[in-house]
Amino acid sequence: MSGILVSWQYRDVFLWGVANTLSLVLGCLVLSVPLGILGAIMLTEAPAPLRRLFAELVDLLRCVPFLLLAYVVYYGLPELGLRLDPWWAGLVSLTLYNTAYLVEIFRAAFLGIARDNIEAAQAFGLSRSLLYRRIILPQVAITAAPVIGNQVITTIRDSALLMIITVQELTFAANFVSANAFAPFAPFAAAVGLYLLMSLAIEAGVRRMERMRRVRYG
Amino acid sequence: MAELEPAISARGVCKDFGGFEVLRDIDLDVATGTTTCILGPSGSGKSTFLRCLNWLEEPSAGDILIQGKPIGRTGLGRDAKRMARNELAAARTSIAMVFQHFALWPHLTVLGNVAEAPVHVLGRPRHEVEAEGRAILARVGLAEKADAYPHTLSGGQKQRVAISRALAMKPKVILFDEPTSALDPEMVGEVLAVIRGLAQDGLTMVVVTHEMAFARKVADTIVFMDAGRVREVATPHDFFANPQSERTKRFIARS
Amino acid sequence: MTWPAIRTILDGALVTAALSAISILLSLPMGLLLALLRWRRIPVIEGLLAAFVTIVRATPFVTLVLFVYFVMPAIGLELDPVPAAILALTANTAAFSSEIWRAALQAFPRDQREAAIAFGMTDTKVFTRIVFPQIWRASLGPLVSEVTILLKCTPAVAVIGVVEITRAASRVGAETYEPLPPFLLATLIYTVLIAVLVRSQRVIERRLARRMGLTPL
């Protein structure tokens, strides 16, 4: 019981942690969704040698453990003359990593669109860019939503690793409170509860979009 | 006197699914060494009845006897205790079944499918079972497919494997659940020819089918079912030449 | 980087490999057990297991590691870093892989099970002879991918002081005041290990599809 009380006294720390986790994930999404779409278009449209090289790169990036990527970005950018504080280094690494996954998700979604559907658009004389903007992307937005929802949950999970490069996100907060209050259970349980809340909210959102999709498009 | 004991008897078999009566008070005896074809319109309950014979479906009432011994329950009547699961499994080894959609096990080769139950259920030595299995496969014209996997076979070949799998159990009865309904028309013949051969050898078989011409030629007894009841039990000759009810006449005329 | 520094990181790689291997051997069967228990739909147990899986799936792995290491002593389970790391990895992968097993069990064709029952197989035989030989093959791809995810999770156990690749790399970095080279080497080791697993997964899936017509679930 006392642990819960102590945790409540540290509620500002938790709020700050949640705010940092959410701002990182949101910032990462805002950046990586357009980048992911661009990358997927490149993977579909670029000339073969370039496409293969790019595909290899994306594949390799997905093989790197996120923590290592975060370390390399955190220690590597200064060598390139770019000094970032931990939050920004976290955002850069989270975005880079997430983009690699989104490229693959969007590429798969492109492939999932019925061929005749695209051919019909071409028969009506749509340009390549109109084809993407008016035909492919709206359909992808609908079909890829659940997968992207899962990816957002994964990103939240990954963001916790940024505590190791001292980003003050939710797990950092729980660890801080647990160390300062000498009561491990409540702070970590609170963090787990908050993560659960976030992921349930995302799942509920995805389910809602799915329902809308079914009502509208069958 | 064992000859007089029917291979299978159904006594007052009823089945309802959530208040909907699919089978109503069915009595039927299948004599040893005969082929019984069950005909009837879709939804008449023929497949459900067949599945009751080996207790894949549990009858809501009534008894099933295999050579005089009850299956599913340890005695006769509604109050008799249900068999333990292992006991029921053992009882099923004397009744083999051939399914509409083959239901071959895709992770086993053709010979593996045929040998699986004799080896792992009956506990017979593998080399012996496999030798027999190869002979059976040769008989249905699939000797060279023994080591192939099911997904490489045509529908007709799959169903012949399924029949071989049933034969390998040396069962007292084989149940066929619409064995040709899932086949392309050009493959129906090869499967019916195999079943016909078995009938001539004197196996005891119960065949649910829509193939009227086949039933006429092969069956010893035709059972006509409609709306969950047995409407007519007759020899093929009587059934087709001299149907007893209006309902039967209409069914024959339509097909 | 000096040779001893590289040696330190390679020793860390051995620890990572051992941790991963032990956790995989424990967690995949445990995941199957969870899936089978949930398949039975026993009222209270089903709810508890579903809650366990949901919570683990929502919790970042590093948080889970800290939870196991710092919170378990409060309920009397004092663990050294290495067993704590194995427990956390196992819980995590068991939860995720149980979903893979569960999907495979749910997708298992009913008529095949019926055929097995009709031929007199008992429940145990149906599972060991017909269901399991197929679901492990059908799940092999997703399970290997779970292994790669586990491997990608392992750096997080550095936070509780297990000296695996990542911890070894940060040690070398702290000693030499040059953190980047050891982390680059560590990244290279992970990437090679994981890339090999990913490639082998693709080969396995193609071969199973060719031989038995089994498609990944």
mmCIF file of N, CA, C and O in Angstrom, chain A residues 62-63, chain C residues 20 24 27-28 93 96-97 100-101 135-153 193-206 208 216-217:
data_model
loop_
_atom_site.group_PDB
_atom_site.id
_atom_site.type_symbol
_atom_site.label_atom_id
_atom_site.label_comp_id
_atom_site.label_asym_id
_atom_site.label_seq_id
_atom_site.Cartn_x
_atom_site.Cartn_y
_atom_site.Cartn_z
ATOM 1 N N ARG A 62 16.333 -3.817 -40.437
ATOM 2 C CA ARG A 62 15.348 -4.525 -39.618
ATOM 3 C C ARG A 62 15.989 -5.649 -38.813
ATOM 4 O O ARG A 62 15.355 -6.225 -37.949
ATOM 5 N N CYS A 63 17.244 -5.978 -39.137
ATOM 6 C CA CYS A 63 17.953 -7.009 -38.370
ATOM 7 C C CYS A 63 18.705 -6.434 -37.166
ATOM 8 O O CYS A 63 19.196 -7.173 -36.322
ATOM 9 N N SER C 20 19.993 -16.768 -25.278
ATOM 10 C CA SER C 20 18.945 -16.921 -26.281
ATOM 11 C C SER C 20 18.569 -18.386 -26.426
ATOM 12 O O SER C 20 17.383 -18.730 -26.451
ATOM 13 N N ILE C 24 14.906 -19.881 -25.641
ATOM 14 C CA ILE C 24 14.106 -20.441 -26.719
ATOM 15 C C ILE C 24 13.639 -21.846 -26.352
ATOM 16 O O ILE C 24 12.460 -22.190 -26.483
ATOM 17 N N SER C 27 10.918 -21.418 -23.840
ATOM 18 C CA SER C 27 9.713 -20.630 -24.100
ATOM 19 C C SER C 27 8.830 -21.205 -25.205
ATOM 20 O O SER C 27 7.614 -21.059 -25.146
ATOM 21 N N LEU C 28 9.420 -21.867 -26.197
ATOM 22 C CA LEU C 28 8.562 -22.379 -27.266
ATOM 23 C C LEU C 28 7.627 -23.477 -26.755
ATOM 24 O O LEU C 28 6.421 -23.414 -26.997
ATOM 25 N N THR C 93 8.803 -14.441 -24.691
ATOM 26 C CA THR C 93 8.670 -15.247 -25.909
ATOM 27 C C THR C 93 7.561 -16.293 -25.771
ATOM 28 O O THR C 93 6.892 -16.615 -26.749
ATOM 29 N N PHE C 96 4.370 -14.389 -26.651
ATOM 30 C CA PHE C 96 4.232 -14.108 -28.082
ATOM 31 C C PHE C 96 4.052 -15.394 -28.886
ATOM 32 O O PHE C 96 3.224 -15.466 -29.785
ATOM 33 N N SER C 97 4.836 -16.438 -28.543
ATOM 34 C CA SER C 97 4.736 -17.647 -29.361
ATOM 35 C C SER C 97 3.422 -18.379 -29.093
ATOM 36 O O SER C 97 2.925 -19.091 -29.951
ATOM 37 N N ILE C 100 1.118 -17.598 -31.723
ATOM 38 C CA ILE C 100 1.395 -18.295 -32.986
ATOM 39 C C ILE C 100 0.815 -19.705 -32.930
ATOM 40 O O ILE C 100 0.120 -20.146 -33.847
ATOM 41 N N TRP C 101 1.094 -20.412 -31.836
ATOM 42 C CA TRP C 101 0.555 -21.769 -31.680
ATOM 43 C C TRP C 101 -0.974 -21.736 -31.701
ATOM 44 O O TRP C 101 -1.627 -22.602 -32.285
ATOM 45 N N ILE C 135 1.279 -28.573 -37.111
ATOM 46 C CA ILE C 135 1.345 -27.179 -36.647
ATOM 47 C C ILE C 135 2.776 -26.725 -36.407
ATOM 48 O O ILE C 135 3.076 -25.562 -36.596
ATOM 49 N N TRP C 136 3.668 -27.631 -36.026
ATOM 50 C CA TRP C 136 5.026 -27.100 -35.829
ATOM 51 C C TRP C 136 5.651 -26.738 -37.160
ATOM 52 O O TRP C 136 6.392 -25.772 -37.277
ATOM 53 N N ARG C 137 5.310 -27.498 -38.193
ATOM 54 C CA ARG C 137 5.854 -27.139 -39.507
ATOM 55 C C ARG C 137 5.230 -25.851 -40.010
ATOM 56 O O ARG C 137 5.910 -24.962 -40.505
ATOM 57 N N ALA C 138 3.901 -25.744 -39.856
ATOM 58 C CA ALA C 138 3.212 -24.546 -40.339
ATOM 59 C C ALA C 138 3.651 -23.317 -39.552
ATOM 60 O O ALA C 138 3.669 -22.214 -40.080
ATOM 61 N N SER C 139 4.021 -23.511 -38.282
ATOM 62 C CA SER C 139 4.403 -22.370 -37.451
ATOM 63 C C SER C 139 5.892 -22.098 -37.492
ATOM 64 O O SER C 139 6.358 -21.151 -36.876
ATOM 65 N N LEU C 140 6.642 -22.931 -38.179
ATOM 66 C CA LEU C 140 8.096 -22.821 -38.123
ATOM 67 C C LEU C 140 8.578 -21.433 -38.538
ATOM 68 O O LEU C 140 9.392 -20.813 -37.843
ATOM 69 N N GLY C 141 8.036 -20.927 -39.631
ATOM 70 C CA GLY C 141 8.421 -19.593 -40.093
ATOM 71 C C GLY C 141 8.181 -18.539 -39.027
ATOM 72 O O GLY C 141 9.123 -17.871 -38.575
ATOM 73 N N PRO C 142 6.916 -18.400 -38.582
ATOM 74 C CA PRO C 142 6.641 -17.414 -37.530
ATOM 75 C C PRO C 142 7.460 -17.660 -36.259
ATOM 76 O O PRO C 142 7.873 -16.709 -35.597
ATOM 77 N N LEU C 143 7.742 -18.937 -35.940
ATOM 78 C CA LEU C 143 8.502 -19.203 -34.718
ATOM 79 C C LEU C 143 9.960 -18.768 -34.876
ATOM 80 O O LEU C 143 10.545 -18.198 -33.962
ATOM 81 N N VAL C 144 10.543 -19.029 -36.045
ATOM 82 C CA VAL C 144 11.915 -18.551 -36.278
ATOM 83 C C VAL C 144 11.933 -17.029 -36.189
ATOM 84 O O VAL C 144 12.851 -16.432 -35.629
ATOM 85 N N SER C 145 10.881 -16.413 -36.713
ATOM 86 C CA SER C 145 10.846 -14.955 -36.648
ATOM 87 C C SER C 145 10.720 -14.507 -35.192
ATOM 88 O O SER C 145 11.268 -13.475 -34.792
ATOM 89 N N GLU C 146 10.052 -15.324 -34.359
ATOM 90 C CA GLU C 146 9.995 -15.047 -32.919
ATOM 91 C C GLU C 146 11.397 -15.162 -32.306
ATOM 92 O O GLU C 146 11.757 -14.405 -31.413
ATOM 93 N N VAL C 147 12.183 -16.115 -32.803
ATOM 94 C CA VAL C 147 13.557 -16.271 -32.315
ATOM 95 C C VAL C 147 14.380 -15.027 -32.646
ATOM 96 O O VAL C 147 15.145 -14.526 -31.812
ATOM 97 N N THR C 148 14.202 -14.502 -33.847
ATOM 98 C CA THR C 148 14.961 -13.299 -34.196
ATOM 99 C C THR C 148 14.522 -12.128 -33.317
ATOM 100 O O THR C 148 15.342 -11.306 -32.914
ATOM 101 N N ILE C 149 13.206 -12.083 -33.012
ATOM 102 C CA ILE C 149 12.732 -11.002 -32.145
ATOM 103 C C ILE C 149 13.346 -11.153 -30.752
ATOM 104 O O ILE C 149 13.762 -10.181 -30.130
ATOM 105 N N LEU C 150 13.438 -12.412 -30.291
ATOM 106 C CA LEU C 150 14.056 -12.651 -28.979
ATOM 107 C C LEU C 150 15.505 -12.169 -28.984
ATOM 108 O O LEU C 150 15.957 -11.493 -28.071
ATOM 109 N N LEU C 151 16.206 -12.504 -30.048
ATOM 110 C CA LEU C 151 17.606 -12.104 -30.154
ATOM 111 C C LEU C 151 17.710 -10.578 -30.138
ATOM 112 O O LEU C 151 18.601 -9.997 -29.518
ATOM 113 N N LYS C 152 16.759 -9.933 -30.812
ATOM 114 C CA LYS C 152 16.766 -8.471 -30.842
ATOM 115 C C LYS C 152 16.407 -7.879 -29.477
ATOM 116 O O LYS C 152 16.708 -6.721 -29.207
ATOM 117 N N CYS C 153 15.717 -8.676 -28.646
ATOM 118 C CA CYS C 153 15.360 -8.210 -27.302
ATOM 119 C C CYS C 153 16.536 -8.278 -26.336
ATOM 120 O O CYS C 153 16.605 -7.523 -25.372
ATOM 121 N N LEU C 193 24.039 -12.359 -37.132
ATOM 122 C CA LEU C 193 23.288 -13.463 -36.516
ATOM 123 C C LEU C 193 21.828 -13.448 -36.957
ATOM 124 O O LEU C 193 21.263 -14.464 -37.380
ATOM 125 N N ILE C 194 21.211 -12.272 -36.883
ATOM 126 C CA ILE C 194 19.779 -12.176 -37.171
ATOM 127 C C ILE C 194 19.514 -12.358 -38.656
ATOM 128 O O ILE C 194 18.564 -13.041 -39.051
ATOM 129 N N ALA C 195 20.403 -11.786 -39.487
ATOM 130 C CA ALA C 195 20.200 -11.932 -40.924
ATOM 131 C C ALA C 195 20.255 -13.404 -41.332
ATOM 132 O O ALA C 195 19.475 -13.858 -42.164
ATOM 133 N N VAL C 196 21.158 -14.152 -40.696
ATOM 134 C CA VAL C 196 21.237 -15.587 -41.001
ATOM 135 C C VAL C 196 19.919 -16.283 -40.644
ATOM 136 O O VAL C 196 19.373 -17.081 -41.414
ATOM 137 N N LEU C 197 19.387 -15.946 -39.463
ATOM 138 C CA LEU C 197 18.113 -16.546 -39.046
ATOM 139 C C LEU C 197 16.982 -16.194 -40.013
ATOM 140 O O LEU C 197 16.178 -17.043 -40.391
ATOM 141 N N VAL C 198 16.928 -14.908 -40.400
ATOM 142 C CA VAL C 198 15.850 -14.467 -41.292
ATOM 143 C C VAL C 198 15.930 -15.210 -42.623
ATOM 144 O O VAL C 198 14.930 -15.704 -43.148
ATOM 145 N N ARG C 199 17.158 -15.303 -43.159
ATOM 146 C CA ARG C 199 17.318 -16.010 -44.436
ATOM 147 C C ARG C 199 16.892 -17.467 -44.295
ATOM 148 O O ARG C 199 16.185 -18.017 -45.135
ATOM 149 N N SER C 200 17.316 -18.108 -43.183
ATOM 150 C CA SER C 200 16.994 -19.528 -43.037
ATOM 151 C C SER C 200 15.482 -19.710 -42.909
ATOM 152 O O SER C 200 14.927 -20.689 -43.400
ATOM 153 N N GLN C 201 14.819 -18.739 -42.278
ATOM 154 C CA GLN C 201 13.361 -18.826 -42.186
ATOM 155 C C GLN C 201 12.737 -18.865 -43.581
ATOM 156 O O GLN C 201 11.850 -19.666 -43.868
ATOM 157 N N ARG C 202 13.234 -17.992 -44.479
ATOM 158 C CA ARG C 202 12.664 -17.956 -45.835
ATOM 159 C C ARG C 202 12.896 -19.282 -46.560
ATOM 160 O O ARG C 202 12.004 -19.793 -47.234
ATOM 161 N N VAL C 203 14.096 -19.833 -46.392
ATOM 162 C CA VAL C 203 14.404 -21.108 -47.051
ATOM 163 C C VAL C 203 13.467 -22.206 -46.528
ATOM 164 O O VAL C 203 12.878 -22.967 -47.297
ATOM 165 N N ILE C 204 13.312 -22.265 -45.190
ATOM 166 C CA ILE C 204 12.457 -23.284 -44.586
ATOM 167 C C ILE C 204 11.032 -23.179 -45.116
ATOM 168 O O ILE C 204 10.414 -24.164 -45.501
ATOM 169 N N GLU C 205 10.505 -21.954 -45.156
ATOM 170 C CA GLU C 205 9.120 -21.791 -45.597
ATOM 171 C C GLU C 205 8.939 -22.237 -47.039
ATOM 172 O O GLU C 205 7.962 -22.891 -47.382
ATOM 173 N N ARG C 206 9.932 -21.885 -47.884
ATOM 174 C CA ARG C 206 9.814 -22.296 -49.288
ATOM 175 C C ARG C 206 9.833 -23.813 -49.415
ATOM 176 O O ARG C 206 9.073 -24.395 -50.169
ATOM 177 N N LEU C 208 9.055 -26.165 -47.184
ATOM 178 C CA LEU C 208 7.841 -26.807 -46.686
ATOM 179 C C LEU C 208 6.701 -26.656 -47.685
ATOM 180 O O LEU C 208 5.925 -27.579 -47.905
ATOM 181 N N PRO C 216 2.716 -21.084 -44.775
ATOM 182 C CA PRO C 216 2.832 -20.483 -43.441
ATOM 183 C C PRO C 216 1.513 -19.840 -43.033
ATOM 184 O O PRO C 216 0.791 -19.331 -43.882
ATOM 185 N N LEU C 217 1.204 -19.915 -41.756
ATOM 186 C CA LEU C 217 -0.081 -19.386 -41.299
ATOM 187 C C LEU C 217 -0.022 -17.876 -41.168
ATOM 188 O O LEU C 217 0.983 -17.331 -40.809
#
